[in-house]
Short mmCIF file of C-alpha atoms and ligand atoms in Angstrom, two decimals:
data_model
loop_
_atom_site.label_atom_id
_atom_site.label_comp_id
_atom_site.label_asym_id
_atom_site.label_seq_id
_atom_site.Cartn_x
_atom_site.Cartn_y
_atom_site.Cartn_z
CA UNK K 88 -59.59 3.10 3.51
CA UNK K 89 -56.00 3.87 2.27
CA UNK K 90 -56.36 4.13 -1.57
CA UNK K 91 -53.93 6.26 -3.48
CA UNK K 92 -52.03 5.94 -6.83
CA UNK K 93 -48.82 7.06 -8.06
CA UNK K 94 -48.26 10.37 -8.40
CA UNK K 95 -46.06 12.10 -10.40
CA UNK K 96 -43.73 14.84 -8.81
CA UNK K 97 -43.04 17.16 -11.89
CA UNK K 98 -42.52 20.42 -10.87
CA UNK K 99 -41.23 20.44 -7.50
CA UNK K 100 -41.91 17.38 -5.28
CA UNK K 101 -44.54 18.60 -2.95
CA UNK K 102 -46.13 18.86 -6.01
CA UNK K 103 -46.92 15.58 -5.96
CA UNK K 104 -49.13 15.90 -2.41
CA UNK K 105 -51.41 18.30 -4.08
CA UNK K 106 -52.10 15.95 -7.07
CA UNK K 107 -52.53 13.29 -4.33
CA UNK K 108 -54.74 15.11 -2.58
CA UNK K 109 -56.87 16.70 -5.77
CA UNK K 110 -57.19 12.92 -6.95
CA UNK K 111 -59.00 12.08 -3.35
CA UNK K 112 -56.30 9.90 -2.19
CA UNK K 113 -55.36 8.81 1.07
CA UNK K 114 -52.02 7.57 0.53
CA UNK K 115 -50.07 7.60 -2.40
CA UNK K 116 -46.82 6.47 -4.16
CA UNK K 117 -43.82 8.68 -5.83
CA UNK K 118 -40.57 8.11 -7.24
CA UNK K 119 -38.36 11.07 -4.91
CA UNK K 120 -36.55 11.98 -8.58
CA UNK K 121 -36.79 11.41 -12.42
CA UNK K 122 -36.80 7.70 -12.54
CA UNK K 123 -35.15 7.13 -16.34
CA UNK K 124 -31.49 8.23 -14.89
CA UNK K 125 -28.88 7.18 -12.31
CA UNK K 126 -28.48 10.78 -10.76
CA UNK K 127 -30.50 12.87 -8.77
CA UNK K 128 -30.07 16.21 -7.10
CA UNK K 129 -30.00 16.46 -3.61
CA UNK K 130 -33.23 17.59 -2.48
CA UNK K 131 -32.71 20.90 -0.72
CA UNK K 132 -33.93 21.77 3.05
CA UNK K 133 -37.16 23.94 1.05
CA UNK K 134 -38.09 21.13 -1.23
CA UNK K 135 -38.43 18.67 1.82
CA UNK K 136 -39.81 21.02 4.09
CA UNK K 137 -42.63 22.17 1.31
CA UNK K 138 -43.18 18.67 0.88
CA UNK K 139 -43.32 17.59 4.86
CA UNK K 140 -45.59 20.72 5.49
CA UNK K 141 -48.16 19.59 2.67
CA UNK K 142 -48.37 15.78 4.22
CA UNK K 143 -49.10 17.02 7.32
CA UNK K 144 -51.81 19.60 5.73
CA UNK K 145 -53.42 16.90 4.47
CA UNK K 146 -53.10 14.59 6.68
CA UNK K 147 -51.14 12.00 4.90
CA UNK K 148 -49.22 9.39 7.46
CA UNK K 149 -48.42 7.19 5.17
CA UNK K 150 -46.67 7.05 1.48
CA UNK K 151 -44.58 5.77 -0.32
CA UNK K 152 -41.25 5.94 -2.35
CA UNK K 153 -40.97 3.49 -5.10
CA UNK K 154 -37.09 2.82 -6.67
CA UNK K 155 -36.04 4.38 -10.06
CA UNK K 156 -36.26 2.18 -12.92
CA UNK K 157 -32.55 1.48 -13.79
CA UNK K 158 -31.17 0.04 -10.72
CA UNK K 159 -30.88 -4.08 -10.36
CA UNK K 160 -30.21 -5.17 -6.86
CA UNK K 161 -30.12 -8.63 -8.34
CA UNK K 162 -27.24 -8.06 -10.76
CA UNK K 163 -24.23 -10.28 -10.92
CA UNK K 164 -22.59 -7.46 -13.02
CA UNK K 165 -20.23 -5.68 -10.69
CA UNK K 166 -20.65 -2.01 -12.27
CA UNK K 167 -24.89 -2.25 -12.22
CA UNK K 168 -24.54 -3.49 -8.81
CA UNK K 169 -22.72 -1.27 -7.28
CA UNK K 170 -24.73 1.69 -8.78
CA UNK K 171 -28.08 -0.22 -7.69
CA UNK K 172 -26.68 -0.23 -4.33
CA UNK K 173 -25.83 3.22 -4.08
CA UNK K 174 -29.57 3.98 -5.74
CA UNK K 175 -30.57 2.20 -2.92
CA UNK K 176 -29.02 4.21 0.00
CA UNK K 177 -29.62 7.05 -1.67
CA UNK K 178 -33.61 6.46 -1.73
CA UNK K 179 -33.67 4.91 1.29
CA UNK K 180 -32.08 9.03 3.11
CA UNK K 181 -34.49 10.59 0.49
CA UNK K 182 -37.42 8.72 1.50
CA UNK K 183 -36.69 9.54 5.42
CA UNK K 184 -36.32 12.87 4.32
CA UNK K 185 -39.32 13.49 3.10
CA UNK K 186 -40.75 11.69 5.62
CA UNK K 187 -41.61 8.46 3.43
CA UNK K 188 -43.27 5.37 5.34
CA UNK K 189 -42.11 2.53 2.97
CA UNK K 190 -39.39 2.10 -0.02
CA UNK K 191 -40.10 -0.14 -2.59
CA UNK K 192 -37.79 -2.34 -4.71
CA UNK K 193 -38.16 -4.51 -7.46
CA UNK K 194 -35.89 -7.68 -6.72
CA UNK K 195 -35.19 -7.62 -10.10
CA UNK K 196 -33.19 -10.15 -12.36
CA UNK K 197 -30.33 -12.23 -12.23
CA UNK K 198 -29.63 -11.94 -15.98
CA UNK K 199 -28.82 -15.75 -16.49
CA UNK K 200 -26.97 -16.38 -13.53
CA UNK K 201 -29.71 -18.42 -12.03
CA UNK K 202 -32.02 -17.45 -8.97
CA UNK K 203 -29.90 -18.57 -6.04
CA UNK K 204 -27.11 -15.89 -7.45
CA UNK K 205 -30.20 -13.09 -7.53
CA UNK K 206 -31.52 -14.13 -4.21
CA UNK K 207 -28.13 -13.53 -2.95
CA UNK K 208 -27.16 -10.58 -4.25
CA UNK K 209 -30.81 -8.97 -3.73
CA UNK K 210 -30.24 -9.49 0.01
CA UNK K 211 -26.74 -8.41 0.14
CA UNK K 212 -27.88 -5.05 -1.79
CA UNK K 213 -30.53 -4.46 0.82
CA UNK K 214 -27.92 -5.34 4.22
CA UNK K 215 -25.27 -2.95 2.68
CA UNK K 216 -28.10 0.07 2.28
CA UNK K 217 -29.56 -0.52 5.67
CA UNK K 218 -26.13 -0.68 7.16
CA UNK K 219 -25.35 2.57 5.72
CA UNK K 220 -28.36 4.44 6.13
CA UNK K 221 -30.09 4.61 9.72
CA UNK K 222 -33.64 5.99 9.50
CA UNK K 223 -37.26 4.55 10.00
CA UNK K 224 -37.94 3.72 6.60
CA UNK K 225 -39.09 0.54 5.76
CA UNK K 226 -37.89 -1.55 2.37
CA UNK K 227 -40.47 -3.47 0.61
CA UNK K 228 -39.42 -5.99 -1.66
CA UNK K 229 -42.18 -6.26 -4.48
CA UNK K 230 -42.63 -9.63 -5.91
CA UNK K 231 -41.81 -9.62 -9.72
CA UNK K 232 -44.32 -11.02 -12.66
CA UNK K 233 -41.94 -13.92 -13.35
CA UNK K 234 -40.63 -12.74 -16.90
CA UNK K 235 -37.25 -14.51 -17.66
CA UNK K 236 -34.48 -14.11 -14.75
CA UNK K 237 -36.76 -12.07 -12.66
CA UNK K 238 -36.18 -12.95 -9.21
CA UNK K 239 -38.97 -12.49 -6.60
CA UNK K 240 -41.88 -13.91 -8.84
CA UNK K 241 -41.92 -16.75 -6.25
CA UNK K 242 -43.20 -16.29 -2.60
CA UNK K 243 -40.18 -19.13 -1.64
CA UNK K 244 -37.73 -16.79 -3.21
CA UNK K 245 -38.85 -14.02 -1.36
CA UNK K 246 -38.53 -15.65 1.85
CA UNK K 247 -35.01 -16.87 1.13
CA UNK K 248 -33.98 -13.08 0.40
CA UNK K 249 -35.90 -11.95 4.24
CA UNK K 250 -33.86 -14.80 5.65
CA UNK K 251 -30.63 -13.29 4.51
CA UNK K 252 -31.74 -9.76 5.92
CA UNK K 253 -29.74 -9.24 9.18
CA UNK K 254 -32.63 -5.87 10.09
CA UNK K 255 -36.17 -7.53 10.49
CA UNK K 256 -37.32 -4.53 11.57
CA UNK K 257 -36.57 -2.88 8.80
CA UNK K 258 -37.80 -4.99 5.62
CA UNK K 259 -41.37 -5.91 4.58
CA UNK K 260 -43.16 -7.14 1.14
CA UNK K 261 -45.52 -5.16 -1.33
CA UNK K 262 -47.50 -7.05 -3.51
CA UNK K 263 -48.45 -5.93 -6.76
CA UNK K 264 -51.53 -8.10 -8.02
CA UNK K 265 -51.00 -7.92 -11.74
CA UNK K 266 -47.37 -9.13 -11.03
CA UNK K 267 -48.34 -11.68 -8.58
CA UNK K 268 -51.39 -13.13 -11.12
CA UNK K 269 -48.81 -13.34 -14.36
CA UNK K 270 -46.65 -15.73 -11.64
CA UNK K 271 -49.52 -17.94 -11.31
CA UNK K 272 -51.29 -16.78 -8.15
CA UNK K 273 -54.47 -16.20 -8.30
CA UNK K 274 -57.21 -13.69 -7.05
CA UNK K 275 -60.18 -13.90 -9.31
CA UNK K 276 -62.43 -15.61 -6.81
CA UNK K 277 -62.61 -15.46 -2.85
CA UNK K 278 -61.70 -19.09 -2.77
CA UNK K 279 -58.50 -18.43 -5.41
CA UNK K 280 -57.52 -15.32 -2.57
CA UNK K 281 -57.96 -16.57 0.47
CA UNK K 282 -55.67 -19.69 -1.31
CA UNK K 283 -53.12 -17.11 -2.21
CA UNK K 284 -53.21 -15.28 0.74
CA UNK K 285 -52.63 -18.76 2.51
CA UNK K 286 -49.42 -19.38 0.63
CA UNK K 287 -48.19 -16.11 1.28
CA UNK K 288 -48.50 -16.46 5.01
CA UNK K 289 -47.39 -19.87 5.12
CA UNK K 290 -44.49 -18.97 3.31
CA UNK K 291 -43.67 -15.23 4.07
CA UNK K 292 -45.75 -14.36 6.81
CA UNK K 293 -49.12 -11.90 6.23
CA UNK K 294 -47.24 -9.66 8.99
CA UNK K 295 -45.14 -8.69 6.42
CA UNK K 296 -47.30 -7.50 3.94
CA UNK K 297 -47.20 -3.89 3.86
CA UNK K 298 -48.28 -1.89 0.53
CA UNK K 299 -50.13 -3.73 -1.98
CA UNK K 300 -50.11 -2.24 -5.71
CA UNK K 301 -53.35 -2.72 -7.01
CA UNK K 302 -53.23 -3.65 -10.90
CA UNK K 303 -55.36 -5.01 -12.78
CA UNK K 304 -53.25 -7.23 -15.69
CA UNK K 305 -53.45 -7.61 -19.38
CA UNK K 306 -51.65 -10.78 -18.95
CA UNK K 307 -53.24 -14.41 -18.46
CA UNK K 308 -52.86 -16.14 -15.07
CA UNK K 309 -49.38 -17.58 -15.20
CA UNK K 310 -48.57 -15.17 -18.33
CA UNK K 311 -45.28 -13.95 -16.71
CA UNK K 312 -46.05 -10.28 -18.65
CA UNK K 313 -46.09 -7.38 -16.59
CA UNK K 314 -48.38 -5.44 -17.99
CA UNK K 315 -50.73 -3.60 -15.96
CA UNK K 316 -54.64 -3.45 -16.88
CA UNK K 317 -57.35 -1.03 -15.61
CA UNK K 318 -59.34 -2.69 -12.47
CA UNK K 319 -61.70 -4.18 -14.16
CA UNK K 320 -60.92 -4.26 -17.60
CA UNK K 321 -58.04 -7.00 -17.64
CA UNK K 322 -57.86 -10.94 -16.27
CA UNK K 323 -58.59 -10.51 -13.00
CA UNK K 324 -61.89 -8.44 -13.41
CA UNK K 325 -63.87 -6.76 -11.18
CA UNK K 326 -65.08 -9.71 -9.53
CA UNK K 327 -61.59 -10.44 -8.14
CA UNK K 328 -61.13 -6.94 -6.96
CA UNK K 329 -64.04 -6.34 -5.20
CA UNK K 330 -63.36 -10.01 -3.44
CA UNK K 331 -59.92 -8.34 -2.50
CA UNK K 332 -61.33 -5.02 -1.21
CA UNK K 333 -63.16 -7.17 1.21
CA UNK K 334 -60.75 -9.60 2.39
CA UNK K 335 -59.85 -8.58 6.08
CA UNK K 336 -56.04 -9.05 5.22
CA UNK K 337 -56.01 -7.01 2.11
CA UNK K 338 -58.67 -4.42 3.18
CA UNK K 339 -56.57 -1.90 5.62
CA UNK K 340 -53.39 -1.71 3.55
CA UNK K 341 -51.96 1.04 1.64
CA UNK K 342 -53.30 0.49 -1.56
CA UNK K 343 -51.59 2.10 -4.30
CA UNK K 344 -52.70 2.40 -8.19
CA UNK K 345 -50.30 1.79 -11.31
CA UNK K 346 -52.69 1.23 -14.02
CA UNK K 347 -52.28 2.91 -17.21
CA UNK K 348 -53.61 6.19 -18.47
CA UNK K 349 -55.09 6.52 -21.91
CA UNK K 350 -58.40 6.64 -23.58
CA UNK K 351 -59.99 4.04 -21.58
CA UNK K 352 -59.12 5.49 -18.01
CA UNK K 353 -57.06 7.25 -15.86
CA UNK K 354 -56.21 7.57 -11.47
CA UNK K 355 -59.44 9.27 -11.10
CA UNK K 356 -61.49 6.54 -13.16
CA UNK K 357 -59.59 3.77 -11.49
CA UNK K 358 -60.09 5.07 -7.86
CA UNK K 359 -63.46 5.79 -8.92
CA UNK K 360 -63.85 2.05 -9.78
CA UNK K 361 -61.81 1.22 -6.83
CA UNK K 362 -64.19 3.05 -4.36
CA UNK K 363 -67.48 1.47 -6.02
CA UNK K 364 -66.01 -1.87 -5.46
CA UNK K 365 -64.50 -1.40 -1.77
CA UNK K 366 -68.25 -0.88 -0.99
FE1 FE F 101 -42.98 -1.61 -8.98
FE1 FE F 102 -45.96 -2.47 -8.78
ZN1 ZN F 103 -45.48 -3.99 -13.10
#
């Protein structure tokens, strides 16, 4: 079973392996820097070697780097675009620094220039950064909860962006469940999965599904609110979690936590819950 969560990396980065590791996870997620800014220090020859030394102590082969927050590779503003872009080559040579698997990216939003403009610039944003940047990391585009101008809520408009990609090698999908539910797909029953799982490989291919973050969602089916849930506690309920622990497609993937911490729960609850239900 890989089952990790995000992890936070305050301190120094390999910081984040020990938390990993003291939370029982076998993978796990990080953002490489403060994810609230636009700059990031360059991560010194110690900081990636600590980290790198600390994977391979704990026998971690696969995690994952997850974009900061501000970047838009959707934007049809020039200035946001261009910095998104350069976010994105720059995670892309941190991630193979540290020795990263996977790099995720929210598609993000068009802002009102309509979804064929997004699409396009997503996949433009991703063929510039994997131009520039030669490594074995792979990007993951993660599917968006459909709020207004999101682009990526859609499996269609997913596959139009992997058409565009000129490096197949080099690009894959992680789905996050609470995101994917508040667009309308389904996973509360085994029927309502194995119907959404369908879609998705009819449309992008189950090959291609890397990483999926595991969220439970406060949100109604369809909702379009991204707002993550404990598993269990929100609309998709235990029920539909313990269907997807068992599904053959779902059941070997990375699969990372971002549910909330507060008085109800935390990672160690949730990957309690998670374990109970993998079962
Ligand atoms: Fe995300
Ligand atoms: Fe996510
Ligand atoms: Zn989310």
């Amino acid at each position: 079973m890989l089952l990790g969560a995000h992890v936070s990396i305050s301190g120094t980065i390999d910081k984040a392996v020990d938390r990993a590791r003291e939370l029982g996870c076998t993978t796990f997620q990080i953002f490489t820097r403060n994810p609230r800014g636009w700059k990031a220090k360059k991560l010194s020859n110690r900081e990636i070697e600590e980290f790198r030394k600390k994977m391979k102590e704990f026998n971690y082969s696969i995690a994952v780097s997850h974009m900061p927050y501000l970047p838009n590779i959707s934007s049809p503003i020039q200035g946001t675009f261009k910095k998104s872009v350069s976010s994105l080559i720059q995670e892309l040579e941190r991630s193979g620094e540290l020795g990263l698997k996977y790099l995720v990216v929210h598609i993000g939003s068009h802002l009102g220039k309509g979804l064929e403009a997004g699409i396009k610039k997503a996949a433009e944003a991703v063929n510039t950064a994997l131009s520039k940047v030669d490594n074995n990391v792979i990007v993951l585009l993660e599917n968006m909860a459909g709020q207004r101008n999101s682009v990526g809520s859609r499996f269609e408009d997913i596959r139009r962006i992997l058409n565009m990609i000129e490096y197949p090698d080099r690009i894959g999908v992680c789905v996050d469940t609470c995101h994917a539910f508040a667009a309308g797909y389904d996973f509360r029953t085994r029927e309502a999965i194995e119907n959404t799982l369908r879609d998705f490989d009819e449309i992008i291919g189950l090959k291609l599904l890397k990483v999926v973050h595991i969220n439970d969602s406060k949100g109604d089916l369809g909702s379009h609110l991204d707002r993550h849930e404990h598993i269990g506690m929100g609309k998709i309920g235990e029920n539909g979690f313990r269907e997807l622990f068992h599904n053959p497609h779902i059941r070997d993937l990375p699969l990372i936590l971002e549910t909330p911490v507060d008085s109800r729960g935390n990672f160690a609850t949730n990957l309690a819950k998670c374990k109970e239900l993998y079962l």
